[in-house]
Amino acid sequence: MGQACARRASAPADAKTNRTASATTATAAKSSTSAPPKTETLKHDPKKYSNDYSRFADIVDSDEEKEKEEAAKNAADEDEEETAIQALGWDGSNPSAAERLQMCNDMMELCRNTFKETRSKLGASGPDTSVTKALKLPKDHKKKFDGVISVDELAKYSCSSDRMLVSCLGDVYDVSSRPDQYGYGAKSFQAGKDITWCVVTGKETPKNCNRFYDIFKLDTDHLSRYLQIVCGRLVSLEEEFGEPVGRLDKFAKERTLPPPPTDEVEECKQQ
């Protein structure tokens, strides 16, 4: 009986403990379903987040700077050219660079068409490549130059060099593929030199190499005749050796060259 009384006495205590635990759980559940806590809104501070670009004020765009430098160089070159022309004391015809280019392009087109027609009539298919098939060409064969090449630099590519170059009206061609002509052949004296005056006069001799005159200072009749002769040779070089690999500095400022000697021009019988 005493044990039964003890069980009856502990039962209410256990119930009370359970009720307390249930109440605590309910309170926790209620708290978890309540509204989320408020977040603090930070105020925008312009001074804190603004970008300071003042340190970039003196930086110049690279393209813009390059354009300014190029414009300044062109202006200086033009002034130098005009000074040189005045020093010649020449007051006759002296076409602009653009006019010269147009005349050359027109004449080159005419000569190319004539060359094609002539080759077609003769039944020729193209330049003879039999000589070059077994030939060991230099590593820099047909490698193009950056900018213009000087007369002294051109001279390094003479008949004694593996790579041989020839200039005509300032266009420099790589003729290394024909050592039989320019290395040890009849045209060996032309390698490393400009042959424009040789072509104009029809007298292809060593003494007529590297003689620099401005044929555009000739009268219209002589200019037309000699320009056609020179362009005809350029087309022939182009056909056999491809595009020019450089430009001779003497012809980069062609307008400053002296006019051709009158006596030699009158002697020329080329048509």
PDB file of C-alpha atoms in Angstrom:
ATOM      1  CA  MET A   1       0.000   0.000   0.000  1.00  0.00           C
ATOM      2  CA  GLY A   2       2.900   2.333   0.773  1.00  0.00           C
ATOM      3  CA  GLN A   3       4.326   1.740  -2.705  1.00  0.00           C
ATOM      4  CA  ALA A   4       0.974   2.549  -4.330  1.00  0.00           C
ATOM      5  CA  CYS A   5       0.819   5.822  -2.423  1.00  0.00           C
ATOM      6  CA  ALA A   6       4.332   6.665  -3.602  1.00  0.00           C
ATOM      7  CA  ARG A   7       3.345   6.071  -7.241  1.00  0.00           C
ATOM      8  CA  ARG A   8       0.245   8.256  -6.892  1.00  0.00           C
ATOM      9  CA  ALA A   9       2.354  10.993  -5.323  1.00  0.00           C
ATOM     10  CA  SER A  10       4.951  11.009  -8.189  1.00  0.00           C
ATOM     11  CA  ALA A  11       2.402  11.034 -11.006  1.00  0.00           C
ATOM     12  CA  PRO A  12       1.299  14.673 -10.566  1.00  0.00           C
ATOM     13  CA  ALA A  13       4.966  15.779 -10.455  1.00  0.00           C
ATOM     14  CA  ASP A  14       5.684  14.023 -13.770  1.00  0.00           C
ATOM     15  CA  ALA A  15       2.628  15.581 -15.371  1.00  0.00           C
ATOM     16  CA  LYS A  16       3.689  19.023 -14.188  1.00  0.00           C
ATOM     17  CA  THR A  17       7.158  18.518 -15.718  1.00  0.00           C
ATOM     18  CA  ASN A  18       5.645  17.485 -19.052  1.00  0.00           C
ATOM     19  CA  ARG A  19       3.345  20.506 -19.122  1.00  0.00           C
ATOM     20  CA  THR A  20       6.323  22.817 -18.482  1.00  0.00           C
ATOM     21  CA  ALA A  21       8.319  21.248 -21.348  1.00  0.00           C
ATOM     22  CA  SER A  22       5.340  21.534 -23.716  1.00  0.00           C
ATOM     23  CA  ALA A  23       4.900  25.192 -22.852  1.00  0.00           C
ATOM     24  CA  THR A  24       8.596  25.875 -23.517  1.00  0.00           C
ATOM     25  CA  THR A  25       8.416  24.123 -26.916  1.00  0.00           C
ATOM     26  CA  ALA A  26       5.293  26.081 -27.890  1.00  0.00           C
ATOM     27  CA  THR A  27       6.967  29.353 -26.931  1.00  0.00           C
ATOM     28  CA  ALA A  28      10.016  28.466 -29.046  1.00  0.00           C
ATOM     29  CA  ALA A  29       7.818  27.541 -32.006  1.00  0.00           C
ATOM     30  CA  LYS A  30       5.927  30.819 -31.691  1.00  0.00           C
ATOM     31  CA  SER A  31       9.191  32.729 -31.661  1.00  0.00           C
ATOM     32  CA  SER A  32      10.400  30.950 -34.806  1.00  0.00           C
ATOM     33  CA  THR A  33       7.275  31.909 -36.770  1.00  0.00           C
ATOM     34  CA  SER A  34       7.322  35.549 -35.747  1.00  0.00           C
ATOM     35  CA  ALA A  35       8.448  38.371 -38.175  1.00  0.00           C
ATOM     36  CA  PRO A  36      12.194  38.452 -39.111  1.00  0.00           C
ATOM     37  CA  PRO A  37      14.372  40.909 -37.244  1.00  0.00           C
ATOM     38  CA  LYS A  38      14.788  44.370 -38.723  1.00  0.00           C
ATOM     39  CA  THR A  39      18.005  44.991 -40.761  1.00  0.00           C
ATOM     40  CA  GLU A  40      19.901  48.219 -40.431  1.00  0.00           C
ATOM     41  CA  THR A  41      19.899  50.353 -43.609  1.00  0.00           C
ATOM     42  CA  LEU A  42      23.277  51.915 -44.328  1.00  0.00           C
ATOM     43  CA  LYS A  43      23.240  55.462 -45.582  1.00  0.00           C
ATOM     44  CA  HIS A  44      25.060  56.190 -48.916  1.00  0.00           C
ATOM     45  CA  ASP A  45      28.177  58.223 -48.428  1.00  0.00           C
ATOM     46  CA  PRO A  46      29.142  59.901 -51.782  1.00  0.00           C
ATOM     47  CA  LYS A  47      32.639  60.701 -50.556  1.00  0.00           C
ATOM     48  CA  LYS A  48      33.250  57.116 -49.574  1.00  0.00           C
ATOM     49  CA  TYR A  49      32.126  55.518 -52.851  1.00  0.00           C
ATOM     50  CA  SER A  50      32.997  58.162 -55.504  1.00  0.00           C
ATOM     51  CA  ASN A  51      35.868  57.362 -57.940  1.00  0.00           C
ATOM     52  CA  ASP A  52      38.768  59.767 -58.250  1.00  0.00           C
ATOM     53  CA  TYR A  53      39.844  59.997 -61.876  1.00  0.00           C
ATOM     54  CA  SER A  54      42.232  62.897 -61.435  1.00  0.00           C
ATOM     55  CA  ARG A  55      45.235  60.582 -61.577  1.00  0.00           C
ATOM     56  CA  PHE A  56      44.357  59.730 -65.197  1.00  0.00           C
ATOM     57  CA  ALA A  57      44.228  63.375 -66.330  1.00  0.00           C
ATOM     58  CA  ASP A  58      47.687  63.389 -67.920  1.00  0.00           C
ATOM     59  CA  ILE A  59      47.371  60.020 -69.668  1.00  0.00           C
ATOM     60  CA  VAL A  60      47.081  60.346 -73.468  1.00  0.00           C
ATOM     61  CA  ASP A  61      45.447  57.670 -75.607  1.00  0.00           C
ATOM     62  CA  SER A  62      48.196  55.704 -77.396  1.00  0.00           C
ATOM     63  CA  ASP A  63      46.500  55.909 -80.830  1.00  0.00           C
ATOM     64  CA  GLU A  64      45.963  59.634 -80.467  1.00  0.00           C
ATOM     65  CA  GLU A  65      49.567  60.176 -79.464  1.00  0.00           C
ATOM     66  CA  LYS A  66      50.778  58.093 -82.409  1.00  0.00           C
ATOM     67  CA  GLU A  67      48.626  60.102 -84.827  1.00  0.00           C
ATOM     68  CA  LYS A  68      50.027  63.381 -83.491  1.00  0.00           C
ATOM     69  CA  GLU A  69      53.598  62.150 -83.806  1.00  0.00           C
ATOM     70  CA  GLU A  70      52.963  60.950 -87.365  1.00  0.00           C
ATOM     71  CA  ALA A  71      51.334  64.250 -88.342  1.00  0.00           C
ATOM     72  CA  ALA A  72      54.274  66.192 -86.912  1.00  0.00           C
ATOM     73  CA  LYS A  73      56.748  63.975 -88.788  1.00  0.00           C
ATOM     74  CA  ASN A  74      54.844  64.379 -92.074  1.00  0.00           C
ATOM     75  CA  ALA A  75      54.791  68.153 -91.647  1.00  0.00           C
ATOM     76  CA  ALA A  76      58.534  68.180 -90.987  1.00  0.00           C
ATOM     77  CA  ASP A  77      59.169  65.988 -94.048  1.00  0.00           C
ATOM     78  CA  GLU A  78      57.079  68.293 -96.243  1.00  0.00           C
ATOM     79  CA  ASP A  79      59.004  71.330 -95.029  1.00  0.00           C
ATOM     80  CA  GLU A  80      62.292  69.572 -95.681  1.00  0.00           C
ATOM     81  CA  GLU A  81      61.123  68.546 -99.146  1.00  0.00           C
ATOM     82  CA  GLU A  82      60.066  72.073-100.070  1.00  0.00           C
ATOM     83  CA  THR A  83      63.413  73.428 -98.878  1.00  0.00           C
ATOM     84  CA  ALA A  84      65.270  70.889-101.032  1.00  0.00           C
ATOM     85  CA  ILE A  85      63.131  71.717-104.096  1.00  0.00           C
ATOM     86  CA  GLN A  86      63.839  75.427-103.665  1.00  0.00           C
ATOM     87  CA  ALA A  87      67.544  74.656-103.407  1.00  0.00           C
ATOM     88  CA  LEU A  88      67.365  73.029-106.859  1.00  0.00           C
ATOM     89  CA  GLY A  89      66.229  76.311-108.324  1.00  0.00           C
ATOM     90  CA  TRP A  90      63.675  74.363-110.349  1.00  0.00           C
ATOM     91  CA  ASP A  91      60.536  76.246-111.360  1.00  0.00           C
ATOM     92  CA  GLY A  92      59.225  73.848-114.015  1.00  0.00           C
ATOM     93  CA  SER A  93      56.835  70.922-113.797  1.00  0.00           C
ATOM     94  CA  ASN A  94      56.973  69.017-110.513  1.00  0.00           C
ATOM     95  CA  PRO A  95      53.834  66.910-109.959  1.00  0.00           C
ATOM     96  CA  SER A  96      52.684  66.091-106.441  1.00  0.00           C
ATOM     97  CA  ALA A  97      53.239  62.643-104.937  1.00  0.00           C
ATOM     98  CA  ALA A  98      49.579  61.778-105.535  1.00  0.00           C
ATOM     99  CA  GLU A  99      49.756  62.845-109.193  1.00  0.00           C
ATOM    100  CA  ARG A 100      52.919  60.814-109.743  1.00  0.00           C
ATOM    101  CA  LEU A 101      51.337  57.743-108.195  1.00  0.00           C
ATOM    102  CA  GLN A 102      48.279  58.074-110.415  1.00  0.00           C
ATOM    103  CA  MET A 103      50.385  58.417-113.570  1.00  0.00           C
ATOM    104  CA  CYS A 104      52.468  55.382-112.616  1.00  0.00           C
ATOM    105  CA  ASN A 105      49.408  53.280-111.820  1.00  0.00           C
ATOM    106  CA  ASP A 106      47.766  54.174-115.143  1.00  0.00           C
ATOM    107  CA  MET A 107      50.936  53.394-117.091  1.00  0.00           C
ATOM    108  CA  MET A 108      51.529  50.140-115.182  1.00  0.00           C
ATOM    109  CA  GLU A 109      48.000  48.994-116.046  1.00  0.00           C
ATOM    110  CA  LEU A 110      48.610  49.786-119.712  1.00  0.00           C
ATOM    111  CA  CYS A 111      51.931  47.925-119.695  1.00  0.00           C
ATOM    112  CA  ARG A 112      50.454  44.900-117.904  1.00  0.00           C
ATOM    113  CA  ASN A 113      47.733  44.600-120.543  1.00  0.00           C
ATOM    114  CA  THR A 114      50.292  44.935-123.345  1.00  0.00           C
ATOM    115  CA  PHE A 115      52.498  42.314-121.689  1.00  0.00           C
ATOM    116  CA  LYS A 116      49.588  39.850-121.421  1.00  0.00           C
ATOM    117  CA  GLU A 117      48.593  40.388-125.038  1.00  0.00           C
ATOM    118  CA  THR A 118      52.156  39.881-126.246  1.00  0.00           C
ATOM    119  CA  ARG A 119      52.605  36.736-124.172  1.00  0.00           C
ATOM    120  CA  SER A 120      49.311  35.361-125.460  1.00  0.00           C
ATOM    121  CA  LYS A 121      50.333  35.948-129.084  1.00  0.00           C
ATOM    122  CA  LEU A 122      53.664  34.235-128.498  1.00  0.00           C
ATOM    123  CA  GLY A 123      51.965  31.326-126.735  1.00  0.00           C
ATOM    124  CA  ALA A 124      54.121  31.781-123.629  1.00  0.00           C
ATOM    125  CA  SER A 125      52.672  30.495-120.350  1.00  0.00           C
ATOM    126  CA  GLY A 126      54.816  32.453-117.889  1.00  0.00           C
ATOM    127  CA  PRO A 127      58.355  32.975-116.654  1.00  0.00           C
ATOM    128  CA  ASP A 128      60.861  30.139-117.059  1.00  0.00           C
ATOM    129  CA  THR A 129      61.264  28.404-113.694  1.00  0.00           C
ATOM    130  CA  SER A 130      63.539  25.582-114.864  1.00  0.00           C
ATOM    131  CA  VAL A 131      66.622  27.418-113.586  1.00  0.00           C
ATOM    132  CA  THR A 132      65.241  27.846-110.068  1.00  0.00           C
ATOM    133  CA  LYS A 133      63.900  24.319-109.480  1.00  0.00           C
ATOM    134  CA  ALA A 134      67.182  22.907-108.142  1.00  0.00           C
ATOM    135  CA  LEU A 135      68.411  26.239-106.774  1.00  0.00           C
ATOM    136  CA  LYS A 136      68.937  26.713-103.046  1.00  0.00           C
ATOM    137  CA  LEU A 137      67.494  30.149-102.289  1.00  0.00           C
ATOM    138  CA  PRO A 138      68.657  32.275 -99.337  1.00  0.00           C
ATOM    139  CA  LYS A 139      66.594  32.111 -96.139  1.00  0.00           C
ATOM    140  CA  ASP A 140      65.576  35.758 -96.478  1.00  0.00           C
ATOM    141  CA  HIS A 141      64.469  35.353-100.100  1.00  0.00           C
ATOM    142  CA  LYS A 142      61.622  37.805-100.849  1.00  0.00           C
ATOM    143  CA  LYS A 143      61.576  38.987 -97.241  1.00  0.00           C
ATOM    144  CA  LYS A 144      60.203  42.530 -97.216  1.00  0.00           C
ATOM    145  CA  PHE A 145      62.011  45.467 -95.648  1.00  0.00           C
ATOM    146  CA  ASP A 146      60.457  47.691 -93.012  1.00  0.00           C
ATOM    147  CA  GLY A 147      60.352  51.197 -94.413  1.00  0.00           C
ATOM    148  CA  VAL A 148      62.755  52.437 -97.095  1.00  0.00           C
ATOM    149  CA  ILE A 149      66.175  51.049 -97.935  1.00  0.00           C
ATOM    150  CA  SER A 150      69.210  53.262 -98.501  1.00  0.00           C
ATOM    151  CA  VAL A 151      71.573  53.097-101.474  1.00  0.00           C
ATOM    152  CA  ASP A 152      74.335  51.848 -99.164  1.00  0.00           C
ATOM    153  CA  GLU A 153      72.086  49.120 -97.801  1.00  0.00           C
ATOM    154  CA  LEU A 154      71.069  48.097-101.318  1.00  0.00           C
ATOM    155  CA  ALA A 155      74.750  47.746-102.255  1.00  0.00           C
ATOM    156  CA  LYS A 156      75.111  44.898 -99.748  1.00  0.00           C
ATOM    157  CA  TYR A 157      72.935  42.723-101.997  1.00  0.00           C
ATOM    158  CA  SER A 158      75.256  42.684-104.982  1.00  0.00           C
ATOM    159  CA  CYS A 159      76.239  39.810-107.268  1.00  0.00           C
ATOM    160  CA  SER A 160      78.608  38.489-104.589  1.00  0.00           C
ATOM    161  CA  SER A 161      75.765  38.062-102.086  1.00  0.00           C
ATOM    162  CA  ASP A 162      73.466  35.043-101.781  1.00  0.00           C
ATOM    163  CA  ARG A 163      70.543  37.440-101.786  1.00  0.00           C
ATOM    164  CA  MET A 164      70.550  39.858-104.720  1.00  0.00           C
ATOM    165  CA  LEU A 165      68.363  42.942-105.138  1.00  0.00           C
ATOM    166  CA  VAL A 166      67.743  45.332-108.015  1.00  0.00           C
ATOM    167  CA  SER A 167      65.951  48.693-107.907  1.00  0.00           C
ATOM    168  CA  CYS A 168      64.026  50.286-110.756  1.00  0.00           C
ATOM    169  CA  LEU A 169      62.271  53.623-110.276  1.00  0.00           C
ATOM    170  CA  GLY A 170      62.712  52.979-106.545  1.00  0.00           C
ATOM    171  CA  ASP A 171      60.924  49.619-106.459  1.00  0.00           C
ATOM    172  CA  VAL A 172      63.325  46.996-105.084  1.00  0.00           C
ATOM    173  CA  TYR A 173      63.017  43.424-106.407  1.00  0.00           C
ATOM    174  CA  ASP A 174      64.567  40.241-105.083  1.00  0.00           C
ATOM    175  CA  VAL A 175      66.338  38.665-108.074  1.00  0.00           C
ATOM    176  CA  SER A 176      68.094  35.918-106.087  1.00  0.00           C
ATOM    177  CA  SER A 177      66.284  33.239-108.095  1.00  0.00           C
ATOM    178  CA  ARG A 178      68.284  34.153-111.223  1.00  0.00           C
ATOM    179  CA  PRO A 179      71.980  33.906-110.344  1.00  0.00           C
ATOM    180  CA  ASP A 180      72.575  32.939-113.970  1.00  0.00           C
ATOM    181  CA  GLN A 181      71.692  36.541-114.860  1.00  0.00           C
ATOM    182  CA  TYR A 182      72.400  38.674-111.813  1.00  0.00           C
ATOM    183  CA  GLY A 183      75.007  36.546-110.030  1.00  0.00           C
ATOM    184  CA  TYR A 184      77.507  35.611-112.735  1.00  0.00           C
ATOM    185  CA  GLY A 185      75.595  36.534-115.893  1.00  0.00           C
ATOM    186  CA  ALA A 186      75.310  39.573-118.139  1.00  0.00           C
ATOM    187  CA  LYS A 187      73.313  41.568-115.591  1.00  0.00           C
ATOM    188  CA  SER A 188      75.583  40.902-112.611  1.00  0.00           C
ATOM    189  CA  PHE A 189      76.607  44.591-112.483  1.00  0.00           C
ATOM    190  CA  GLN A 190      72.954  45.526-111.824  1.00  0.00           C
ATOM    191  CA  ALA A 191      72.646  43.582-108.561  1.00  0.00           C
ATOM    192  CA  GLY A 192      72.797  45.901-105.558  1.00  0.00           C
ATOM    193  CA  LYS A 193      72.053  48.977-107.671  1.00  0.00           C
ATOM    194  CA  ASP A 194      69.269  51.106-109.159  1.00  0.00           C
ATOM    195  CA  ILE A 195      68.928  50.667-112.925  1.00  0.00           C
ATOM    196  CA  THR A 196      66.365  53.377-113.736  1.00  0.00           C
ATOM    197  CA  TRP A 197      68.683  55.519-115.851  1.00  0.00           C
ATOM    198  CA  CYS A 198      69.983  52.411-117.644  1.00  0.00           C
ATOM    199  CA  VAL A 199      66.409  51.618-118.657  1.00  0.00           C
ATOM    200  CA  VAL A 200      65.545  55.190-119.655  1.00  0.00           C
ATOM    201  CA  THR A 201      68.563  55.646-121.921  1.00  0.00           C
ATOM    202  CA  GLY A 202      68.683  52.080-123.195  1.00  0.00           C
ATOM    203  CA  LYS A 203      72.375  52.007-122.292  1.00  0.00           C
ATOM    204  CA  GLU A 204      72.589  49.297-119.640  1.00  0.00           C
ATOM    205  CA  THR A 205      76.150  49.810-118.453  1.00  0.00           C
ATOM    206  CA  PRO A 206      77.669  50.013-114.947  1.00  0.00           C
ATOM    207  CA  LYS A 207      78.220  53.777-115.249  1.00  0.00           C
ATOM    208  CA  ASN A 208      74.484  54.377-115.735  1.00  0.00           C
ATOM    209  CA  CYS A 209      73.538  52.580-112.520  1.00  0.00           C
ATOM    210  CA  ASN A 210      72.691  54.649-109.441  1.00  0.00           C
ATOM    211  CA  ARG A 211      72.129  57.825-111.418  1.00  0.00           C
ATOM    212  CA  PHE A 212      69.171  59.506-109.842  1.00  0.00           C
ATOM    213  CA  TYR A 213      67.025  61.971-111.812  1.00  0.00           C
ATOM    214  CA  ASP A 214      63.373  62.934-111.678  1.00  0.00           C
ATOM    215  CA  ILE A 215      61.832  61.990-115.018  1.00  0.00           C
ATOM    216  CA  PHE A 216      58.585  63.692-113.944  1.00  0.00           C
ATOM    217  CA  LYS A 217      60.362  67.007-114.496  1.00  0.00           C
ATOM    218  CA  LEU A 218      60.517  66.238-118.230  1.00  0.00           C
ATOM    219  CA  ASP A 219      58.107  67.731-120.741  1.00  0.00           C
ATOM    220  CA  THR A 220      54.887  65.811-121.371  1.00  0.00           C
ATOM    221  CA  ASP A 221      56.101  64.074-124.537  1.00  0.00           C
ATOM    222  CA  HIS A 222      59.379  62.789-123.044  1.00  0.00           C
ATOM    223  CA  LEU A 223      57.752  61.888-119.743  1.00  0.00           C
ATOM    224  CA  SER A 224      55.065  59.793-121.407  1.00  0.00           C
ATOM    225  CA  ARG A 225      57.631  57.964-123.550  1.00  0.00           C
ATOM    226  CA  TYR A 226      60.169  57.258-120.791  1.00  0.00           C
ATOM    227  CA  LEU A 227      57.584  56.415-118.156  1.00  0.00           C
ATOM    228  CA  GLN A 228      56.191  53.756-120.490  1.00  0.00           C
ATOM    229  CA  ILE A 229      59.671  52.315-121.011  1.00  0.00           C
ATOM    230  CA  VAL A 230      60.376  52.192-117.268  1.00  0.00           C
ATOM    231  CA  CYS A 231      56.955  50.772-116.398  1.00  0.00           C
ATOM    232  CA  GLY A 232      57.433  48.138-119.081  1.00  0.00           C
ATOM    233  CA  ARG A 233      60.584  46.992-117.281  1.00  0.00           C
ATOM    234  CA  LEU A 234      58.777  47.082-113.925  1.00  0.00           C
ATOM    235  CA  VAL A 235      56.067  44.796-115.276  1.00  0.00           C
ATOM    236  CA  SER A 236      58.729  42.412-116.563  1.00  0.00           C
ATOM    237  CA  LEU A 237      60.453  42.348-113.141  1.00  0.00           C
ATOM    238  CA  GLU A 238      57.102  41.940-111.415  1.00  0.00           C
ATOM    239  CA  GLU A 239      56.158  39.034-113.664  1.00  0.00           C
ATOM    240  CA  GLU A 240      59.393  37.159-113.037  1.00  0.00           C
ATOM    241  CA  PHE A 241      60.178  38.045-109.409  1.00  0.00           C
ATOM    242  CA  GLY A 242      56.873  39.007-107.829  1.00  0.00           C
ATOM    243  CA  GLU A 243      56.052  42.097-105.801  1.00  0.00           C
ATOM    244  CA  PRO A 244      58.748  44.569-104.714  1.00  0.00           C
ATOM    245  CA  VAL A 245      60.344  43.819-101.342  1.00  0.00           C
ATOM    246  CA  GLY A 246      61.227  47.420-100.543  1.00  0.00           C
ATOM    247  CA  ARG A 247      61.463  51.026-101.634  1.00  0.00           C
ATOM    248  CA  LEU A 248      64.689  52.935-102.292  1.00  0.00           C
ATOM    249  CA  ASP A 249      65.033  56.081-100.191  1.00  0.00           C
ATOM    250  CA  LYS A 250      66.114  58.231-103.139  1.00  0.00           C
ATOM    251  CA  PHE A 251      62.685  57.803-104.719  1.00  0.00           C
ATOM    252  CA  ALA A 252      60.795  58.275-101.462  1.00  0.00           C
ATOM    253  CA  LYS A 253      61.654  61.953-101.977  1.00  0.00           C
ATOM    254  CA  GLU A 254      61.626  61.878-105.740  1.00  0.00           C
ATOM    255  CA  ARG A 255      60.404  65.469-106.069  1.00  0.00           C
ATOM    256  CA  THR A 256      63.727  66.680-104.656  1.00  0.00           C
ATOM    257  CA  LEU A 257      65.780  64.937-107.362  1.00  0.00           C
ATOM    258  CA  PRO A 258      67.270  67.049-110.168  1.00  0.00           C
ATOM    259  CA  PRO A 259      65.799  66.957-113.676  1.00  0.00           C
ATOM    260  CA  PRO A 260      67.417  64.583-116.199  1.00  0.00           C
ATOM    261  CA  PRO A 261      70.392  65.974-118.147  1.00  0.00           C
ATOM    262  CA  THR A 262      69.015  67.513-121.326  1.00  0.00           C
ATOM    263  CA  ASP A 263      71.802  66.316-123.598  1.00  0.00           C
ATOM    264  CA  GLU A 264      71.321  62.654-122.600  1.00  0.00           C
ATOM    265  CA  VAL A 265      67.554  62.922-122.934  1.00  0.00           C
ATOM    266  CA  GLU A 266      67.853  64.241-126.479  1.00  0.00           C
ATOM    267  CA  GLU A 267      70.287  61.436-127.344  1.00  0.00           C
ATOM    268  CA  CYS A 268      67.827  58.778-126.218  1.00  0.00           C
ATOM    269  CA  LYS A 269      66.235  57.156-129.284  1.00  0.00           C
ATOM    270  CA  GLN A 270      64.026  54.664-127.424  1.00  0.00           C
ATOM    271  CA  GLN A 271      60.411  54.521-128.504  1.00  0.00           C
TER     272      GLN A 271
END
